[in-house]
Short mmCIF file of C-alpha atoms in Angstrom, two decimals:
data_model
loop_
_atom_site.label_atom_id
_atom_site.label_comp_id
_atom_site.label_asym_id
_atom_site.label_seq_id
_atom_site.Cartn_x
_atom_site.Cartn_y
_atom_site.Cartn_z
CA UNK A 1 -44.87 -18.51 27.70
CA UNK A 2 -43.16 -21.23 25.15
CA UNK A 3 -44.38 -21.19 21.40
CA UNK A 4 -45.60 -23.95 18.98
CA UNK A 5 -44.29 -24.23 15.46
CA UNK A 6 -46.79 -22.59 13.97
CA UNK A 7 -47.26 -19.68 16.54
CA UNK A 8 -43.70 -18.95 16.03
CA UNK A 9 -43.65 -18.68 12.02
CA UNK A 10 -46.80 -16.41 12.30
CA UNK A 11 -44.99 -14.83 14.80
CA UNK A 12 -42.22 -14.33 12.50
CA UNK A 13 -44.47 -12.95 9.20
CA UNK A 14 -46.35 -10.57 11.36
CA UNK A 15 -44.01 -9.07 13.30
CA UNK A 16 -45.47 -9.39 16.52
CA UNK A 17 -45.12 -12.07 19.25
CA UNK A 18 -48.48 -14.34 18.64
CA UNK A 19 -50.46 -16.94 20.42
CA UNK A 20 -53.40 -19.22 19.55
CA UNK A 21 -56.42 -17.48 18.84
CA UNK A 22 -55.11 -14.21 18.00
CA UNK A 23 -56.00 -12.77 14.96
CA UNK A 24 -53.04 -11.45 12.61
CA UNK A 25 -52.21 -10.41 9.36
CA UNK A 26 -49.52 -12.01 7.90
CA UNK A 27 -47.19 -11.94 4.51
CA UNK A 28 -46.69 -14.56 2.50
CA UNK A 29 -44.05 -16.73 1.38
CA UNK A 30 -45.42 -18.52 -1.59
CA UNK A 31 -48.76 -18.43 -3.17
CA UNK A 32 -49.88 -21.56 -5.23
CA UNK A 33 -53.55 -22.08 -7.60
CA UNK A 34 -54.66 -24.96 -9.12
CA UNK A 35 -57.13 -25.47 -12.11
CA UNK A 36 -59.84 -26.50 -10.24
CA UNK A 37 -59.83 -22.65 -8.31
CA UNK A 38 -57.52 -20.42 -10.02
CA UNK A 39 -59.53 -19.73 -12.61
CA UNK A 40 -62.25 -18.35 -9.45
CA UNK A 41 -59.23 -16.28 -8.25
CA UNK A 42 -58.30 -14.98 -11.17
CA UNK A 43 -62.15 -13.49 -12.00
CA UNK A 44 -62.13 -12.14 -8.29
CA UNK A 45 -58.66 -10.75 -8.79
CA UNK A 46 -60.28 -8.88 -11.73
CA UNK A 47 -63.13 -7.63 -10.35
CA UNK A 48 -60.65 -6.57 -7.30
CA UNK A 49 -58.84 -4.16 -9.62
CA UNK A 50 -55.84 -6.00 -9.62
CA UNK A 51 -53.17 -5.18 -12.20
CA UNK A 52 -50.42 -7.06 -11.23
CA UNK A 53 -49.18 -9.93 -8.18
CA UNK A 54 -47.31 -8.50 -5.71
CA UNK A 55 -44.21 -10.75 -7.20
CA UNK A 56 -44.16 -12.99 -9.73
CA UNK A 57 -41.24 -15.07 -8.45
CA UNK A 58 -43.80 -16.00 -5.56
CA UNK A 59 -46.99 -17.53 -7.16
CA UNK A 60 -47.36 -20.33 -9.06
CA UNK A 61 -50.28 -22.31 -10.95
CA UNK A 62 -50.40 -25.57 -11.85
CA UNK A 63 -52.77 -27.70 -14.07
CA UNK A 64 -53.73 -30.91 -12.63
CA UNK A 65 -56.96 -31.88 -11.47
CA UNK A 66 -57.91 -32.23 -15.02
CA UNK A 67 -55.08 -32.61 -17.06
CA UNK A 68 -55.12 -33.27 -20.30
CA UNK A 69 -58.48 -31.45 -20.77
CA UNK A 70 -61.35 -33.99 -20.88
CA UNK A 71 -63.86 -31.17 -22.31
CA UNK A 72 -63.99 -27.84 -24.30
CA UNK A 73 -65.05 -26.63 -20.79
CA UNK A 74 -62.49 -27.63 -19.08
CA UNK A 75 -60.32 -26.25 -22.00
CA UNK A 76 -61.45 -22.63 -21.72
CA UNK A 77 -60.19 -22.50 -18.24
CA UNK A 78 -56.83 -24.09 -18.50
CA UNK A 79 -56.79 -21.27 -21.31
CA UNK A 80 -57.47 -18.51 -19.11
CA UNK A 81 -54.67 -19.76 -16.60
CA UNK A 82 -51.99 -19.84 -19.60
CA UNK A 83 -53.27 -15.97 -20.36
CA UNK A 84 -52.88 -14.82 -16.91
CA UNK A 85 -50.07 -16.46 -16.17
CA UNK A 86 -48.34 -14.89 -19.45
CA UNK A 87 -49.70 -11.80 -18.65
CA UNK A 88 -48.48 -11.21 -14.75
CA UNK A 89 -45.14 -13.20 -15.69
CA UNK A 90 -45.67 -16.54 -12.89
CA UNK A 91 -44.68 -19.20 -13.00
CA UNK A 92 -47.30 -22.69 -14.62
CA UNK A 93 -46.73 -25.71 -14.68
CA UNK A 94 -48.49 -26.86 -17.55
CA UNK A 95 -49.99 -30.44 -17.79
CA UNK A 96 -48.14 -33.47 -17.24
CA UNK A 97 -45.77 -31.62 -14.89
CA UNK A 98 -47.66 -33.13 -12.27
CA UNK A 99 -49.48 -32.84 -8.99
CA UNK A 100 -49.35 -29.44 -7.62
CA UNK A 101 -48.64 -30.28 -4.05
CA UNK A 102 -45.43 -32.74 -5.73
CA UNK A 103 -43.75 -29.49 -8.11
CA UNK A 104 -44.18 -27.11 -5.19
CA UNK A 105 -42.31 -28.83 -2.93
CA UNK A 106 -39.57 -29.66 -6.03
CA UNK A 107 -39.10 -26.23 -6.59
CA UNK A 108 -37.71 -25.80 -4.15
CA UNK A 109 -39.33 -22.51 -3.07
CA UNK A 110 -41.02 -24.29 0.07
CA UNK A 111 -39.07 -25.24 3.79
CA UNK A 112 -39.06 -24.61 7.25
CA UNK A 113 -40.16 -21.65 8.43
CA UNK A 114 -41.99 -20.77 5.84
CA UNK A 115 -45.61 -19.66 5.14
CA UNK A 116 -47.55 -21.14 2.28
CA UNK A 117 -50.99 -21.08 0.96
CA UNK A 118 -52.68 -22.35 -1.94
CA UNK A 119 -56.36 -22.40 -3.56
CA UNK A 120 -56.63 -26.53 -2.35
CA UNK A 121 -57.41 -28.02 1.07
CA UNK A 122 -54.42 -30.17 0.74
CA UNK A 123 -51.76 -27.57 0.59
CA UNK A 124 -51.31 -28.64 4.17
CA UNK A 125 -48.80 -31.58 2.50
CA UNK A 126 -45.83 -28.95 2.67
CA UNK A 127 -45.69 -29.01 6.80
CA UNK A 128 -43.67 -32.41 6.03
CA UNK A 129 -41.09 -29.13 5.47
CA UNK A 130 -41.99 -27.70 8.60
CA UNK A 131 -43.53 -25.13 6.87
CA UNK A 132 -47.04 -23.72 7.61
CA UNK A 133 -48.90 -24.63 4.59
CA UNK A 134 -52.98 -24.06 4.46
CA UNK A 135 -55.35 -24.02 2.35
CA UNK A 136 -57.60 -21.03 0.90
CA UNK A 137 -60.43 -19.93 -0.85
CA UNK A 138 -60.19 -18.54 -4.38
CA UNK A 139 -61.32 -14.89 -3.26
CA UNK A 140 -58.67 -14.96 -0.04
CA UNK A 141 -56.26 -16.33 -2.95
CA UNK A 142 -56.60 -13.53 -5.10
CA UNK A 143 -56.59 -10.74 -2.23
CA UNK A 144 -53.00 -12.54 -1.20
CA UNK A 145 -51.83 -12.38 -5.02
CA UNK A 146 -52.56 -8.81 -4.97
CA UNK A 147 -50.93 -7.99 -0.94
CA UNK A 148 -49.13 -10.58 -0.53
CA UNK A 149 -50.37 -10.34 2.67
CA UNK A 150 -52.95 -13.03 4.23
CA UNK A 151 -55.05 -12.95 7.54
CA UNK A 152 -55.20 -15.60 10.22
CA UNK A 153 -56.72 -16.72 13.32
CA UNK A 154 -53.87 -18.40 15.15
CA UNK A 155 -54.64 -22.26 15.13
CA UNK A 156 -54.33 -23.98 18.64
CA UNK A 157 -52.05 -26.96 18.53
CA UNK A 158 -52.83 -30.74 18.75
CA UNK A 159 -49.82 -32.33 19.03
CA UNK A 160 -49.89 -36.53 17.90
CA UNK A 161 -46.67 -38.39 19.44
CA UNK A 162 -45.83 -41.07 17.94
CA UNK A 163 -44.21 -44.04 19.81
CA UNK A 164 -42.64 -47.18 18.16
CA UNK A 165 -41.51 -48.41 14.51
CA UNK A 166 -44.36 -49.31 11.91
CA UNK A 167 -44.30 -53.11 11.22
CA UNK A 168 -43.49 -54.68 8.06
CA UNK A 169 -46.39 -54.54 5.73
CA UNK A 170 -47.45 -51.14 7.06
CA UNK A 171 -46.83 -47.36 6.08
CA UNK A 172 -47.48 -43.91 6.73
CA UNK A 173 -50.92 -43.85 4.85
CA UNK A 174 -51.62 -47.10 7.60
CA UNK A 175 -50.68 -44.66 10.27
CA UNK A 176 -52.86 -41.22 9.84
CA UNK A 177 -55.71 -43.54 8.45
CA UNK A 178 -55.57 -44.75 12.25
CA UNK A 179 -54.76 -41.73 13.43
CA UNK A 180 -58.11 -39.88 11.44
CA UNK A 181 -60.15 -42.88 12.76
CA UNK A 182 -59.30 -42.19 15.87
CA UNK A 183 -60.04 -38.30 16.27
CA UNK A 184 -62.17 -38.50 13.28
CA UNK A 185 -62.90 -36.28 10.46
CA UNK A 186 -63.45 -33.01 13.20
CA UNK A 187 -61.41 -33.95 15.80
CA UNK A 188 -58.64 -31.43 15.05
CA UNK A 189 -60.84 -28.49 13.20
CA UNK A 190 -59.25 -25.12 12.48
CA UNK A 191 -55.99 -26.75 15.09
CA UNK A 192 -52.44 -27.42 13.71
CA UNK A 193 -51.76 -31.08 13.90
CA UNK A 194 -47.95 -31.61 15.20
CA UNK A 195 -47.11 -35.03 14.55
CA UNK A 196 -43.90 -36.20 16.42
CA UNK A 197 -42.05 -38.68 17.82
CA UNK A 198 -39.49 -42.04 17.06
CA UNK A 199 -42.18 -43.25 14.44
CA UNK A 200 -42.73 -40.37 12.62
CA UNK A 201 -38.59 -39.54 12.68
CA UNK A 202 -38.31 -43.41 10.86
CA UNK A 203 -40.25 -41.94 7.86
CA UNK A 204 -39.15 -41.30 4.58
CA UNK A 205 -39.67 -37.74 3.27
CA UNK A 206 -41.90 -39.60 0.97
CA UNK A 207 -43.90 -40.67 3.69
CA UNK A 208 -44.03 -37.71 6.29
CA UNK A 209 -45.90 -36.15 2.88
CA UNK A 210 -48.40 -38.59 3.03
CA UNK A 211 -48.52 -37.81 6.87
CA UNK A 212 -48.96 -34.05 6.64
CA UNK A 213 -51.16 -34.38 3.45
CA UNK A 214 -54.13 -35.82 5.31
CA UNK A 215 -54.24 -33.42 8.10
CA UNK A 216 -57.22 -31.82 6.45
CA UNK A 217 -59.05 -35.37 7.01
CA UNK A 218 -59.21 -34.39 10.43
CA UNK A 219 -59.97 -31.08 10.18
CA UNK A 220 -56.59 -29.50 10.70
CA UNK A 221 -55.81 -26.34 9.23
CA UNK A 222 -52.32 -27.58 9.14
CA UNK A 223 -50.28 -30.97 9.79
CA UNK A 224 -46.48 -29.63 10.69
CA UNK A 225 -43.37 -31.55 11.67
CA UNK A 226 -39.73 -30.36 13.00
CA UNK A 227 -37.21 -30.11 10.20
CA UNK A 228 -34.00 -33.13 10.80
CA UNK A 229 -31.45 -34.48 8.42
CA UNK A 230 -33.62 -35.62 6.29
CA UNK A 231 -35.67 -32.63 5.82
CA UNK A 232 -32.21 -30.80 4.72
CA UNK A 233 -31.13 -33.74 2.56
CA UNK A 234 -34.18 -34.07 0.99
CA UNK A 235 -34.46 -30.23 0.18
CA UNK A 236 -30.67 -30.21 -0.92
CA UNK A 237 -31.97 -32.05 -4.25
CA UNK A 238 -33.73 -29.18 -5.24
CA UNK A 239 -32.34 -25.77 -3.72
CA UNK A 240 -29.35 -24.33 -2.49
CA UNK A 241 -31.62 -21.85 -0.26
CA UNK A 242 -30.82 -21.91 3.14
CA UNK A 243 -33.67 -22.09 5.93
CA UNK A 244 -34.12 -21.87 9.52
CA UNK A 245 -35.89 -25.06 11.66
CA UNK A 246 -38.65 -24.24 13.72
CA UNK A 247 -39.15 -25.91 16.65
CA UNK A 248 -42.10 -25.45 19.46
CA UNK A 249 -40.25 -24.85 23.30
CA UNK A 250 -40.20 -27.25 26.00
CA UNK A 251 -43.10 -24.95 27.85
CA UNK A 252 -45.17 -24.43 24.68
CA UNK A 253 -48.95 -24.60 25.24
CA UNK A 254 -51.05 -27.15 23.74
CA UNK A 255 -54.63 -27.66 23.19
CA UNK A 256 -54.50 -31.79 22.92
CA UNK A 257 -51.96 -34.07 23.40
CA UNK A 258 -52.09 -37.91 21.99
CA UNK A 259 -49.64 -40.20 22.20
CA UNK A 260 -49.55 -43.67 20.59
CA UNK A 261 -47.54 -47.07 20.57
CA UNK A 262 -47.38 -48.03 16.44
CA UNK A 263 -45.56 -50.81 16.95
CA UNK A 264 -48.34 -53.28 16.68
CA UNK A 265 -50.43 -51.43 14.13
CA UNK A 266 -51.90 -53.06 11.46
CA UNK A 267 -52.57 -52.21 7.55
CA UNK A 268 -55.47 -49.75 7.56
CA UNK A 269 -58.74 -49.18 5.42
CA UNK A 270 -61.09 -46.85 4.80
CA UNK A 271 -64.80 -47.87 4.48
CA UNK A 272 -67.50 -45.74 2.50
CA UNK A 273 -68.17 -42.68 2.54
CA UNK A 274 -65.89 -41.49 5.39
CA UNK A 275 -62.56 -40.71 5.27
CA UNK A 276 -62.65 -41.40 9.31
CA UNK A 277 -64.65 -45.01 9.03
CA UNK A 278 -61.52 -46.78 9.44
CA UNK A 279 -60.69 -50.39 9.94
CA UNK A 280 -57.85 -52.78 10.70
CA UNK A 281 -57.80 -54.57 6.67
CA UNK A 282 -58.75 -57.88 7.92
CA UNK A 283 -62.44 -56.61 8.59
CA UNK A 284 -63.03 -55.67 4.77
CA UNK A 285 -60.87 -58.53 3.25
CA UNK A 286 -62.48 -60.54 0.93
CA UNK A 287 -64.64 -57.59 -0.29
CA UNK A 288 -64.56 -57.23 -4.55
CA UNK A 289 -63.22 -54.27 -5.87
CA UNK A 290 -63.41 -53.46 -9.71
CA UNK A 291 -60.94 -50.80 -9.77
CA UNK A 292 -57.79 -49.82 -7.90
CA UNK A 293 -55.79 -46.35 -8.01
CA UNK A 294 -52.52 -45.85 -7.01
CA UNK A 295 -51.29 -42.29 -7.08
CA UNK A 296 -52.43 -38.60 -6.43
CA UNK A 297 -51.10 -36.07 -4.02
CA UNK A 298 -51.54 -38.48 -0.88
CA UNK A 299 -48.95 -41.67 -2.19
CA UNK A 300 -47.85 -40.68 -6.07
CA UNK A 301 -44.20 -40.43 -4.86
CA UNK A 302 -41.60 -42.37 -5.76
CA UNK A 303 -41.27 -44.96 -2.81
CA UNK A 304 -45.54 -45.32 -3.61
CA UNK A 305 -44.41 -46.82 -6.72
CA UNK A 306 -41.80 -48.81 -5.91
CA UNK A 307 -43.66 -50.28 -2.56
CA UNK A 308 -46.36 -51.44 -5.31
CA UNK A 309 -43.93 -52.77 -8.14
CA UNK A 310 -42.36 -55.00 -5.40
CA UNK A 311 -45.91 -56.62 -5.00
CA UNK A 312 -46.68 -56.76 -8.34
CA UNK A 313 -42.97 -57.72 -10.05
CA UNK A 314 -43.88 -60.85 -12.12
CA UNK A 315 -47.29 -61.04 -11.60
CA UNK A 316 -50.74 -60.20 -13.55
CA UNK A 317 -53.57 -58.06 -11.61
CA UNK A 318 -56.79 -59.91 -11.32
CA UNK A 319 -58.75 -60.12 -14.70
CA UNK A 320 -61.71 -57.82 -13.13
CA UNK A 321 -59.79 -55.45 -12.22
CA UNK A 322 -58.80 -52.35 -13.84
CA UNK A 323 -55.53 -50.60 -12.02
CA UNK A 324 -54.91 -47.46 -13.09
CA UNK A 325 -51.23 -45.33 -12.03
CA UNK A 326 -50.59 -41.56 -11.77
CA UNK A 327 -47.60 -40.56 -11.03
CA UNK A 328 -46.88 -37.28 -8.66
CA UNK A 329 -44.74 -35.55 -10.88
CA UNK A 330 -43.01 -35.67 -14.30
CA UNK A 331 -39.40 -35.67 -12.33
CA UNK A 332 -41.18 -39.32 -10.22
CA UNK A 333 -42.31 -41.05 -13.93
CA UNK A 334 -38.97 -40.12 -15.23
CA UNK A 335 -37.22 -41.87 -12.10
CA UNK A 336 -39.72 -44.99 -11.88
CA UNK A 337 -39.24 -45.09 -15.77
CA UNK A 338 -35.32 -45.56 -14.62
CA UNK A 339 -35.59 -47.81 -12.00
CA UNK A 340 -37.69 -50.18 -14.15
CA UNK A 341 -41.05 -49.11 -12.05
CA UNK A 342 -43.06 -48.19 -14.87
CA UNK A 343 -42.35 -51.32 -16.84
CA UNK A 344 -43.11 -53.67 -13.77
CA UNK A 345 -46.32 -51.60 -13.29
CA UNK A 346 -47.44 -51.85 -16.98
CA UNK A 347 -45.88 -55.67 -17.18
CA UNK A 348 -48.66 -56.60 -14.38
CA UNK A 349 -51.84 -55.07 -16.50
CA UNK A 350 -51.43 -51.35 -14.80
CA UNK A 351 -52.40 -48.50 -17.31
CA UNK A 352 -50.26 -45.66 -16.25
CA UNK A 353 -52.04 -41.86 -16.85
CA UNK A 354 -50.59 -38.95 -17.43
CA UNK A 355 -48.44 -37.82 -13.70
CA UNK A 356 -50.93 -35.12 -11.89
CA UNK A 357 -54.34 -35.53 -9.99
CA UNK A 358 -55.34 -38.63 -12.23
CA UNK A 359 -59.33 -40.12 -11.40
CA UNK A 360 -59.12 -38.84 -7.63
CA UNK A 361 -61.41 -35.95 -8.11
CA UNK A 362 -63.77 -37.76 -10.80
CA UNK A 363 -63.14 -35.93 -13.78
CA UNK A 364 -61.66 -38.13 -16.19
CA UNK A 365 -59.35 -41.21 -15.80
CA UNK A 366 -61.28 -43.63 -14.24
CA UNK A 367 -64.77 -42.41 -13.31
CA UNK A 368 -66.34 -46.08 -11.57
CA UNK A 369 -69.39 -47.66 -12.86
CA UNK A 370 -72.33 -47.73 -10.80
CA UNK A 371 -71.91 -49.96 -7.57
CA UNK A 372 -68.62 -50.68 -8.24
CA UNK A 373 -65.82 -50.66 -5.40
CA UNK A 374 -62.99 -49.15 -5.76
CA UNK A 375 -59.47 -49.26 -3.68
CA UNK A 376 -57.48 -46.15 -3.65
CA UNK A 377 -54.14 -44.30 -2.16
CA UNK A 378 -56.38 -41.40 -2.14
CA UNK A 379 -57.09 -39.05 0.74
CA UNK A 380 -60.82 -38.95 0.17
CA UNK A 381 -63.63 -41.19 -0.22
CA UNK A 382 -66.86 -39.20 0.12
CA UNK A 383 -69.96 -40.03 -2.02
CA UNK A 384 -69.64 -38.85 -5.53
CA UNK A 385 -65.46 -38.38 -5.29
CA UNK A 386 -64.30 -40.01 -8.47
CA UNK A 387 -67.15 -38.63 -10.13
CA UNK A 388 -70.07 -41.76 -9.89
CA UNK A 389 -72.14 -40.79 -6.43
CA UNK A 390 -73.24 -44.42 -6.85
CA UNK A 391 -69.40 -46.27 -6.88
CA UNK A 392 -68.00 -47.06 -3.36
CA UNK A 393 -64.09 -45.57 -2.18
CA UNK A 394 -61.80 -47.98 0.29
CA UNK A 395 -58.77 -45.84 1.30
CA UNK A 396 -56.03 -47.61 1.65
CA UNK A 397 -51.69 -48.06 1.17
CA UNK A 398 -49.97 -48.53 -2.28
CA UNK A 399 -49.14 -51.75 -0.60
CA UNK A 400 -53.00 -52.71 0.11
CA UNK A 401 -54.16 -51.37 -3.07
CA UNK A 402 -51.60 -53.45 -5.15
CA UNK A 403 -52.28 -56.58 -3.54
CA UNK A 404 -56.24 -56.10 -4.13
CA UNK A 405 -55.21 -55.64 -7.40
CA UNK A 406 -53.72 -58.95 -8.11
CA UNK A 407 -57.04 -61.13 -5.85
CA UNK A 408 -59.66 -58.69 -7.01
CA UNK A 409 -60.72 -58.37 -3.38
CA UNK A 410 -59.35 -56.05 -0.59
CA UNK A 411 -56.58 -58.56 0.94
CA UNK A 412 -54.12 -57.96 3.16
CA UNK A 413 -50.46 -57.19 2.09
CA UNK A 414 -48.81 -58.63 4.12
CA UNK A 415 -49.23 -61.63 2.26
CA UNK A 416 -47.13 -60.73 -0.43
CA UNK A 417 -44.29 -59.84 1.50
CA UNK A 418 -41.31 -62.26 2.43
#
């Protein structure tokens, strides 16, 4: 019987010919913690008796959810990340380097084949590498730091075909907002979401991220795509490593198949408080926002920015509005900053924050007032997200957000576009 992608790399890291629902144990490629858990993992990895990671070269942390710290709390743990770090000799990427699910990808240390996991849900992002890429809990996290081994039950596969080229005026966060409002939020629990076909091969690298990256929103332990050209040109900017493509076989067995005709989709929103109460834009247009967020770990990349500069070049946002940028990474600001990005953001009335997590998890940068509505290129918008349990989240494209931006309302992008 054929394999699917991701039966075949835990195939590969177990050393044993696997199928859905088997239960393996399985090494580990790359291990990755972020400030809002590592400091969890490293306690457990304490009380575990751990002395030292099972290599170095292999784990990585990364400060981002709250970088710079907002409080002395806050403080203390980025503080006990710098002291384990230093002590077991890793690798961490300190703040401002950016978002961790942007560096780990840049570092090259991630591609197909590989096996990945890291202390946040959306560590799925890296199966845009045709990698398998899940999240873990802090405690799993710090038994895989000391192994460098990691147990699994073999997701089933529900595999998304994608028919058709996306229309002007609409992008890849358009197309899994549809594709989440259609299974919704537990339509593909503990399964491997496959996403193929002519639609998803038109993407950008930039936007097969944003793609994979939401997988979680349906409940998909992983969102995985076959490597192509521009997989291998994309990784060729950052590592001379050589990887092998994993593809599923003709006969492979899977436990949903979807296909879908994008050609006539339309810009996509979010409504409150589900990530899966979505809506063609014209529904919610007209509704006020107060703020508007373009960034994080869903659309912080590079061709985010630029899709929203080309709205906003020569223009002011809306005087009630407060849009606030966060780039993905250090190496994206420095790039924007070149391109003349950064200047056409800030020219418009944006206030650009430092590049990692920014006000998506609620934090600092941009905690909403009370009742406020706010338009975001995040990947979540459950009550209480950016911090105010009384604020409401639209989801939506850099290219939505920005125009809402300039009218102060939700509005349709497509009417900025020639």
């Amino acid at each position: 019987m054929g394999q699917t992608i991701i039966e075949k790399i835990l195939s590969s890291h177990s050393g044993q010919e696997v199928y859905a629902n088997d239960i393996v144990v399985a090494r580990v490629d790359f291990i990755m913690g972020q400030d809002g858990t590592s400091p969890l993992a490293i306690r457990a990895f304490e009380e575990m008796g751990g002395s030292k990671v099972f290599d170095p070269d292999r784990v990585a942390l990364v400060i981002d959810h709250s970088a710079p710290s907002p409080n002395e709390g806050v403080s203390a743990l980025h503080q006990l990340m710098r002291r384990f770090a230093r002590e077991k000799g890793i690798h961490l990427y300190d703040i401002g380097e950016g978002v961790c699910h942007q560096v780990v990808p840049e570092s090259g240390r991630v591609g197909p084949g590989t096996l990945v996991i890291g202390a946040d849900s959306h560590t799925c992002t890296y199966g845009a590498l045709n990698a398998f890429s899940t999240g873990v809990g802090s405690t799993d996290l710090a038994g895989a730091l000391i192994s460098g081994q990691m147990w699994f039950k073999v997701p089933e596969t529900f595999k998304f075909v994608c028919h058709g080229t996306l229309p002007r005026g609409v992008y890849a966060k358009d197309l899994i907002l549809y594709l989440i409002g259609d299974v919704t939020a537990d339509g593909a629990t503990y399964m491997a979401a496959e996403y193929t076909g002519e639609a998803i091969a038109g993407l950008s690298m930039d936007g097969r991220f944003t793609i994979a990256n939401m997988a979680i929103e349906m409940g998909a332990k992983a969102g995985l795509m076959e490597a192509d050209e521009k997989t291998f040109a994309w990784l060729a900017r950052f590592t001379r490593r050589q990887f092998i493509p994993v593809s599923p076989d003709p006969d492979a067995r899977y436990a949903r198949i979807k296909e879908y005709d994008v050609s006539n989709l339309e810009p996509q929103v979010a409504r409150p408080h589900r990530v899966d109460n979505v809506c063609p834009v014209a529904e919610v247009a007209g509704t006020p926002i107060q703020q508007a967020v373009i960034g994080t770990c869903t659309n912080g990349r590079l061709e985010d920015l630029r899709i929203a500069a080309q709205i906003l070049a020569g223009k002011r946002i809306h005087r009630d509005v407060r849009l606030i940028v966060a780039p993905a990474s250090k190496r994206i600001y420095l790039q924007a900053m070149q391109e003349g990005i950064i200047q056409t953001l800030v020219e418009s009335g944006a206030a650009v924050v430092t590049p990692g997590c920014g006000p998506c998890v609620g934090t600092h940068n941009g905690v909403p007032s009370d009742g406020e509505n706010v338009i975001s290129t995040a990947n979540r918008n459950f009550k209480g997200r950016m911090g105010n349990s009384k604020a409401f989240i639209y989801l939506a494209s850099p290219a939505t957000v920005a125009a809402s931006a300039l009218t102060g309302r939700i509005t349709d992008p497509r009417e900025f576009l020639g």
